[in-house]
Short mmCIF file of C-alpha atoms in Angstrom, two decimals:
data_model
loop_
_atom_site.label_atom_id
_atom_site.label_comp_id
_atom_site.label_asym_id
_atom_site.label_seq_id
_atom_site.Cartn_x
_atom_site.Cartn_y
_atom_site.Cartn_z
CA MET I 1 -86.78 155.18 -2.50
CA VAL I 2 -90.12 153.42 -2.41
CA VAL I 3 -93.13 155.08 -4.01
CA GLN I 4 -96.41 154.29 -2.29
CA ALA I 5 -98.19 151.75 -4.48
CA GLU I 6 -101.64 152.27 -2.95
CA THR I 7 -102.20 155.32 -5.16
CA MET I 8 -102.33 153.06 -8.19
CA GLY I 9 -104.50 150.23 -9.37
CA ALA I 10 -104.07 146.57 -8.44
CA GLY I 11 -102.14 145.72 -11.60
CA SER I 12 -99.69 148.55 -11.08
CA LYS I 13 -99.32 147.59 -7.43
CA GLN I 14 -98.40 144.05 -8.45
CA ARG I 15 -95.76 145.37 -10.80
CA LEU I 16 -94.35 147.72 -8.19
CA GLN I 17 -94.00 144.73 -5.89
CA ALA I 18 -91.79 143.07 -8.50
CA LEU I 19 -89.68 146.22 -8.66
CA ASP I 20 -89.39 146.23 -4.85
CA GLY I 21 -88.17 142.64 -5.01
CA ILE I 22 -85.40 143.34 -7.49
CA ARG I 23 -84.42 146.42 -5.47
CA ALA I 24 -83.91 144.21 -2.39
CA TYR I 25 -81.38 142.00 -4.16
CA ALA I 26 -79.54 145.06 -5.48
CA ALA I 27 -79.21 146.52 -1.95
CA LEU I 28 -77.82 143.25 -0.57
CA ALA I 29 -75.41 142.94 -3.51
CA VAL I 30 -73.92 146.34 -2.65
CA ILE I 31 -73.07 145.13 0.87
CA VAL I 32 -71.25 142.03 -0.37
CA TYR I 33 -69.47 144.11 -3.00
CA HIS I 34 -68.21 146.61 -0.41
CA ALA I 35 -67.27 143.88 2.06
CA ILE I 36 -64.93 142.23 -0.46
CA LEU I 37 -63.37 145.58 -1.33
CA LEU I 38 -62.90 146.33 2.38
CA VAL I 39 -60.57 143.36 2.70
CA ASP I 40 -58.36 144.49 -0.20
CA HIS I 41 -58.63 148.13 -1.29
CA GLY I 42 -56.17 147.40 -4.09
CA LEU I 43 -58.98 145.63 -5.97
CA ILE I 44 -60.47 149.03 -6.80
CA GLN I 45 -57.60 149.77 -9.17
CA ARG I 46 -56.38 146.25 -9.90
CA VAL I 47 -59.62 144.46 -10.75
CA LEU I 48 -62.72 146.67 -10.99
CA PRO I 49 -61.86 148.60 -14.20
CA LYS I 50 -60.82 145.44 -16.08
CA THR I 51 -62.80 142.78 -17.92
CA PHE I 52 -62.46 139.08 -17.17
CA TRP I 53 -59.91 138.75 -19.96
CA GLU I 54 -57.72 141.56 -18.62
CA VAL I 55 -57.29 140.63 -14.95
CA ASP I 56 -54.42 138.48 -13.73
CA ALA I 57 -55.15 134.79 -13.25
CA SER I 58 -54.73 135.19 -9.49
CA ASP I 59 -57.58 137.70 -9.43
CA ILE I 60 -60.11 135.80 -11.55
CA TRP I 61 -61.93 134.32 -8.53
CA VAL I 62 -62.28 137.73 -6.92
CA LYS I 63 -63.44 139.18 -10.24
CA VAL I 64 -66.19 136.55 -10.44
CA TRP I 65 -67.55 137.54 -7.03
CA LEU I 66 -67.26 141.28 -7.60
CA SER I 67 -69.03 140.85 -10.92
CA THR I 68 -71.81 138.73 -9.44
CA PHE I 69 -72.42 141.17 -6.58
CA ASN I 70 -71.96 144.08 -8.92
CA GLY I 71 -72.19 147.38 -7.07
CA ALA I 72 -72.06 149.48 -10.24
CA ALA I 73 -74.92 147.51 -11.81
CA ALA I 74 -76.93 147.81 -8.57
CA VAL I 75 -76.58 151.61 -8.56
CA GLU I 76 -77.60 151.83 -12.22
CA LEU I 77 -80.63 149.69 -11.41
CA PHE I 78 -81.56 152.03 -8.53
CA PHE I 79 -81.52 155.02 -10.91
CA LEU I 80 -83.56 153.17 -13.54
CA LEU I 81 -86.08 152.14 -10.88
CA SER I 82 -86.35 155.70 -9.58
CA GLY I 83 -87.13 157.01 -13.04
CA CYS I 84 -89.74 154.30 -13.56
CA VAL I 85 -91.70 154.65 -10.32
CA LEU I 86 -91.32 158.40 -9.78
CA VAL I 87 -92.53 159.46 -13.22
CA ARG I 88 -95.35 156.91 -12.87
CA SER I 89 -96.22 158.63 -9.60
CA LEU I 90 -96.19 162.03 -11.34
CA ASP I 91 -98.53 160.65 -14.00
CA ALA I 92 -101.00 159.59 -11.30
CA ALA I 93 -100.93 162.97 -9.51
CA LYS I 94 -103.86 165.36 -9.91
CA GLY I 95 -103.83 169.16 -9.90
CA THR I 96 -102.02 172.02 -11.56
CA TRP I 97 -98.45 171.32 -12.58
CA LEU I 98 -97.15 173.84 -10.04
CA ALA I 99 -99.00 172.05 -7.24
CA VAL I 100 -97.91 168.62 -8.49
CA SER I 101 -94.26 169.73 -8.78
CA THR I 102 -94.17 171.29 -5.34
CA SER I 103 -95.83 168.27 -3.76
CA PHE I 104 -93.45 165.93 -5.54
CA ALA I 105 -90.33 167.82 -4.41
CA ILE I 106 -91.51 168.01 -0.79
CA LYS I 107 -92.34 164.31 -0.60
CA ARG I 108 -89.08 163.34 -2.27
CA ALA I 109 -86.97 165.43 0.11
CA LEU I 110 -88.79 164.01 3.14
CA ARG I 111 -88.28 160.51 1.78
CA ILE I 112 -84.51 160.92 1.56
CA TYR I 113 -83.29 163.32 4.24
CA PRO I 114 -84.90 161.85 7.41
CA GLY I 115 -83.20 158.51 6.79
CA LEU I 116 -79.91 160.02 5.67
CA ILE I 117 -79.28 162.50 8.51
CA PRO I 118 -79.11 160.03 11.44
CA CYS I 119 -77.00 157.63 9.35
CA VAL I 120 -74.46 160.41 8.71
CA ALA I 121 -74.43 161.25 12.44
CA VAL I 122 -73.87 157.63 13.51
CA THR I 123 -71.21 157.01 10.86
CA ALA I 124 -69.30 160.12 11.95
CA ALA I 125 -69.60 159.04 15.60
CA VAL I 126 -68.07 155.58 15.06
CA THR I 127 -65.23 156.77 12.82
CA PRO I 128 -61.86 157.03 14.60
CA SER I 129 -60.61 159.75 12.24
CA ALA I 130 -62.93 162.62 13.11
CA PHE I 131 -64.76 164.45 10.36
CA SER I 132 -65.13 168.21 10.52
CA TRP I 133 -68.50 169.69 11.36
CA GLY I 134 -68.51 171.05 7.82
CA ASP I 135 -68.08 167.54 6.40
CA ILE I 136 -70.92 166.22 8.55
CA ALA I 137 -73.33 169.09 7.87
CA GLY I 138 -72.47 169.02 4.18
CA ASN I 139 -73.22 165.32 3.90
CA MET I 140 -76.48 165.74 5.81
CA ALA I 141 -77.48 168.39 3.28
CA LEU I 142 -76.09 166.29 0.38
CA TRP I 143 -73.71 169.05 -0.64
CA ASN I 144 -71.02 166.40 -0.30
CA PHE I 145 -70.78 162.70 0.55
CA ASP I 146 -67.61 162.78 2.66
CA VAL I 147 -69.01 160.81 5.60
CA VAL I 148 -71.42 158.28 4.04
CA GLY I 149 -69.70 157.63 0.73
CA PRO I 150 -72.60 155.79 -0.97
CA SER I 151 -74.83 158.81 -0.34
CA TRP I 152 -73.45 160.23 -3.60
CA THR I 153 -76.31 158.32 -5.21
CA LEU I 154 -78.80 160.23 -3.07
CA GLN I 155 -77.20 163.47 -4.22
CA VAL I 156 -77.86 162.33 -7.77
CA GLU I 157 -81.46 161.46 -6.82
CA MET I 158 -82.02 165.00 -5.53
CA LEU I 159 -80.28 166.57 -8.52
CA ALA I 160 -82.58 164.53 -10.76
CA LEU I 161 -85.75 166.14 -9.37
CA PRO I 162 -85.98 168.92 -12.01
CA LEU I 163 -85.16 166.42 -14.74
CA LEU I 164 -87.94 164.07 -13.60
CA LEU I 165 -90.41 166.95 -13.42
CA ILE I 166 -89.56 167.90 -17.01
CA VAL I 167 -90.00 164.28 -18.07
CA GLY I 168 -93.35 164.10 -16.26
CA LEU I 169 -94.60 167.32 -17.83
CA LEU I 170 -93.59 166.35 -21.38
CA HIS I 171 -95.02 162.89 -20.90
CA ARG I 172 -98.37 164.43 -19.99
CA LYS I 173 -98.29 166.58 -23.10
CA TRP I 174 -96.75 164.28 -25.70
CA GLY I 175 -96.74 160.79 -24.22
CA ALA I 176 -93.70 158.57 -24.87
CA TRP I 177 -92.45 161.06 -27.48
CA GLY I 178 -91.90 163.57 -24.69
CA ILE I 179 -89.74 161.10 -22.77
CA LEU I 180 -87.77 160.22 -25.90
CA ALA I 181 -87.07 163.92 -26.51
CA VAL I 182 -85.61 164.31 -23.00
CA LEU I 183 -83.71 161.02 -23.40
CA ALA I 184 -81.99 162.37 -26.52
CA VAL I 185 -80.79 165.40 -24.53
CA ALA I 186 -79.74 163.17 -21.64
CA PHE I 187 -77.60 161.06 -23.97
CA ILE I 188 -75.87 164.23 -25.15
CA ALA I 189 -75.32 165.30 -21.53
CA ARG I 190 -73.68 161.96 -20.80
CA LYS I 191 -70.63 163.09 -22.79
CA ASN I 192 -71.16 166.83 -22.27
CA HIS I 193 -71.89 167.19 -18.57
CA GLU I 194 -72.31 170.95 -18.75
CA VAL I 195 -75.68 170.39 -20.48
CA PHE I 196 -77.13 169.41 -17.08
CA ILE I 197 -74.74 171.71 -15.14
CA ALA I 198 -74.13 169.12 -12.38
CA PRO I 199 -71.50 166.59 -13.61
CA LEU I 200 -73.04 163.66 -11.70
CA LEU I 201 -76.46 164.32 -13.20
CA GLY I 202 -74.87 164.62 -16.62
CA GLN I 203 -73.23 161.24 -16.10
CA PHE I 204 -76.26 159.36 -14.79
CA GLY I 205 -79.33 161.42 -15.72
CA TYR I 206 -80.07 159.33 -18.80
CA LEU I 207 -80.75 156.32 -16.54
CA PHE I 208 -83.65 158.10 -14.82
CA VAL I 209 -85.13 159.10 -18.17
CA LEU I 210 -84.65 155.63 -19.62
CA GLY I 211 -86.32 154.07 -16.59
CA SER I 212 -89.30 156.41 -16.93
CA LEU I 213 -89.91 154.94 -20.37
CA ALA I 214 -90.52 151.43 -18.98
CA PRO I 215 -94.24 151.83 -18.09
CA SER I 216 -95.00 153.43 -21.50
CA ARG I 217 -96.08 151.82 -24.74
CA VAL I 218 -92.43 151.65 -25.73
CA GLY I 219 -91.77 149.55 -22.63
CA SER I 220 -94.77 147.37 -23.45
CA VAL I 221 -93.46 146.68 -26.97
CA VAL I 222 -89.95 145.91 -25.66
CA ALA I 223 -91.41 143.57 -23.03
CA SER I 224 -93.42 141.67 -25.64
CA LEU I 225 -90.26 141.19 -27.72
CA ALA I 226 -88.16 140.08 -24.73
CA LYS I 227 -90.84 137.87 -23.15
CA PRO I 228 -89.63 134.66 -24.88
CA VAL I 229 -86.17 135.23 -23.36
CA GLY I 230 -87.45 135.82 -19.82
CA TRP I 231 -86.30 138.22 -17.12
CA VAL I 232 -83.64 135.99 -15.51
CA PRO I 233 -81.34 135.81 -18.59
CA VAL I 234 -81.76 139.59 -18.95
CA VAL I 235 -80.58 140.05 -15.34
CA VAL I 236 -77.55 137.85 -15.99
CA ALA I 237 -76.66 139.82 -19.12
CA PHE I 238 -77.22 143.12 -17.31
CA VAL I 239 -74.83 142.10 -14.52
CA PHE I 240 -72.09 140.42 -16.55
CA LEU I 241 -71.99 142.02 -20.01
CA ARG I 242 -69.78 144.93 -18.97
CA GLN I 243 -67.50 142.54 -17.08
CA CYS I 244 -66.83 140.62 -20.29
CA VAL I 245 -66.64 143.42 -22.85
CA GLY I 246 -65.38 146.91 -22.10
CA GLY I 247 -67.20 150.09 -23.08
CA MET I 248 -70.69 148.58 -22.86
CA ASP I 249 -72.31 151.14 -20.57
CA LEU I 250 -75.13 152.05 -22.94
CA GLU I 251 -75.79 148.42 -23.83
CA THR I 252 -75.91 147.55 -20.13
CA ALA I 253 -78.34 150.41 -19.48
CA ALA I 254 -80.51 149.15 -22.36
CA LEU I 255 -80.60 145.71 -20.74
CA GLY I 256 -81.64 147.35 -17.47
CA PHE I 257 -84.48 149.02 -19.35
CA VAL I 258 -85.52 145.69 -20.86
CA LEU I 259 -85.52 144.17 -17.37
CA LEU I 260 -87.80 146.91 -15.99
CA ALA I 261 -90.09 146.63 -19.01
CA LEU I 262 -90.46 142.89 -18.41
CA LEU I 263 -91.13 143.32 -14.70
CA TYR I 264 -93.71 145.98 -15.43
CA HIS I 265 -95.55 144.45 -18.41
CA ASP I 266 -94.95 140.69 -18.33
CA ASP I 267 -97.28 138.93 -15.89
CA ARG I 268 -94.94 135.97 -15.47
CA ALA I 269 -92.03 138.22 -14.46
CA ALA I 270 -94.23 140.48 -12.30
CA THR I 271 -95.51 137.52 -10.27
CA SER I 272 -92.25 135.58 -9.90
CA PRO I 273 -92.01 134.19 -6.33
CA VAL I 274 -88.34 135.13 -6.32
CA LEU I 275 -89.44 138.76 -6.37
CA VAL I 276 -92.87 138.94 -4.75
CA SER I 277 -92.64 136.43 -1.90
CA ARG I 278 -92.49 137.72 1.67
CA VAL I 279 -88.73 137.93 2.16
CA PRO I 280 -87.82 139.98 -0.94
CA GLN I 281 -90.88 142.17 -0.39
CA PHE I 282 -89.89 142.82 3.22
CA LEU I 283 -86.30 143.59 2.24
CA GLY I 284 -87.44 145.66 -0.73
CA LYS I 285 -89.41 147.98 1.54
CA LEU I 286 -86.30 148.35 3.70
CA SER I 287 -83.87 148.66 0.79
CA PHE I 288 -83.30 152.40 1.28
CA GLY I 289 -82.26 151.81 4.89
CA ILE I 290 -80.25 148.70 4.09
CA TYR I 291 -78.33 150.65 1.47
CA LEU I 292 -77.46 153.32 4.05
CA TRP I 293 -77.16 151.54 7.38
CA ASN I 294 -74.45 149.10 6.35
CA VAL I 295 -72.06 152.03 5.95
CA PRO I 296 -71.25 152.63 9.67
CA PHE I 297 -70.01 149.05 9.96
CA PHE I 298 -67.51 149.56 7.15
CA TYR I 299 -66.00 152.40 9.17
CA MET I 300 -65.23 149.98 12.01
CA PRO I 301 -62.55 147.66 10.59
CA TYR I 302 -60.89 147.86 14.02
CA LEU I 303 -63.57 145.39 15.17
CA VAL I 304 -62.65 142.80 12.52
CA PRO I 305 -60.55 139.93 14.02
CA LYS I 306 -57.07 139.87 12.50
CA ALA I 307 -57.40 136.12 11.93
CA LEU I 308 -60.28 136.82 9.55
CA LEU I 309 -58.16 139.13 7.42
CA SER I 310 -55.61 136.37 6.98
CA LEU I 311 -58.15 134.39 4.96
CA ASP I 312 -58.47 134.79 1.21
CA THR I 313 -60.21 137.98 0.10
CA VAL I 314 -63.49 136.41 -1.03
CA THR I 315 -63.95 134.22 2.06
CA ALA I 316 -63.18 137.10 4.42
CA GLY I 317 -65.50 139.42 2.49
CA LEU I 318 -68.36 136.93 2.53
CA ILE I 319 -67.99 136.38 6.28
CA ILE I 320 -67.95 140.13 6.92
CA SER I 321 -71.03 140.66 4.76
CA ALA I 322 -72.82 137.75 6.50
CA VAL I 323 -72.40 139.67 9.77
CA ILE I 324 -73.18 143.13 8.40
CA ILE I 325 -76.31 142.19 6.43
CA PRO I 326 -78.48 141.11 9.41
CA LEU I 327 -77.24 144.04 11.49
CA SER I 328 -78.07 146.41 8.63
CA ILE I 329 -81.54 144.89 8.30
CA VAL I 330 -82.19 145.47 12.01
CA LEU I 331 -81.08 149.12 11.80
CA ALA I 332 -82.99 149.59 8.55
CA THR I 333 -86.15 148.22 10.18
CA LEU I 334 -85.82 150.63 13.09
CA SER I 335 -85.08 153.50 10.72
CA HIS I 336 -88.06 152.60 8.54
CA TRP I 337 -90.61 152.60 11.37
CA LEU I 338 -89.17 155.27 13.65
CA ILE I 339 -87.73 157.77 11.15
CA GLU I 340 -88.60 157.18 7.51
CA THR I 341 -92.31 156.37 7.87
CA PRO I 342 -92.97 159.49 9.99
CA GLY I 343 -90.94 161.49 7.46
CA ILE I 344 -93.05 160.15 4.59
CA ALA I 345 -96.22 160.98 6.51
CA LEU I 346 -94.97 164.51 7.18
CA GLY I 347 -94.11 164.89 3.52
CA LYS I 348 -97.67 163.97 2.56
CA ARG I 349 -99.15 166.44 5.02
CA LEU I 350 -96.90 169.26 3.84
CA ALA I 351 -97.50 168.33 0.22
CA ASN I 352 -101.25 168.64 0.75
CA LEU I 353 -100.67 172.32 1.49
CA ALA I 354 -99.39 172.66 -2.08
CA ASP I 355 -102.71 171.43 -3.48
CA PHE I 356 -104.41 174.81 -3.09
CA GLY I 357 -104.00 175.46 -6.80
CA SER I 358 -105.46 172.13 -7.85
CA ARG I 359 -108.96 173.35 -7.01
CA ARG I 360 -108.60 176.29 -9.35
CA LEU I 361 -107.21 174.78 -12.53
CA PRO I 362 -107.49 171.26 -13.97
CA ALA I 363 -104.39 169.15 -14.43
CA PRO I 364 -102.93 168.85 -17.95
CA GLU I 365 -104.39 165.89 -19.79
CA ALA I 366 -102.09 162.91 -20.25
CA ALA I 367 -101.26 162.19 -23.85
CA SER I 368 -102.77 159.04 -25.25
#
């Protein structure tokens, strides 16, 4: 889900590097989260929906780890990041809106599908309980996510394309006010999913819109207010608030927005070595593949030694994730260079064919 930073200036590139860094940690957190749940599926009902104060004493330790490596928070962060970088990319595009929209959709599809399709095929191949051809084809097309469960987030990403295009268009015309107008509708759709037709988009669409607000003047003002606090305490609050107090989804999303605003506008946050050093940058560029290519391993519990499963849930989960993470990084690296990069290049070439209209009409002026 990486947007090419070379189309932007040096300052924007620096900020996108910070966003890549935080994306890397989120992708790794998802693996640890799933590894712990693999050991004890009962945690999904027994622990995940509850706050720290509601779980049994025997589950507190597991709750701490599941909260720290918070899969739900990671997914929300992915959606916020997508809104931020994709609408920023739309702002930088030149040409008629029809040409820009077509180019954007082509490049987005060829960013997601080339990496997804082989992962679905491999996951189906290693699964003892065979999936139907309909399940496999449907997941490859993102009509369902029966084979690679986490690909539901990619379905949301594709469903969000029209929403992001509307945000981009209104932002060009009315600036941050255009985004705020769409955000108001997205908040309504959060409780009334039929507004966006697709229930998943109704549930999560507001995160894309909120993320797109981060590079704006609104994000700049929020970053200046939050700068004395710093980005690390905001991350901690973003991860743990909902684990301590129930019904804090909107507050958590707001903290995610504050985090993105800081990473985008605050020089200290944007240049933090924790985010922009070589390792997080390398993993950030592979985060799409890491997020996908850990899944086949979770369909192979028959390879897990029985002695390992006799350990406590957290220890067993951490050991499993310590094995899966490097293997996922290797597969993600291969996928990145052999599949995703050629797919991105193809998307650019095909998108250039959509630029025929850009020579005829000027692009709409961005609002000041």
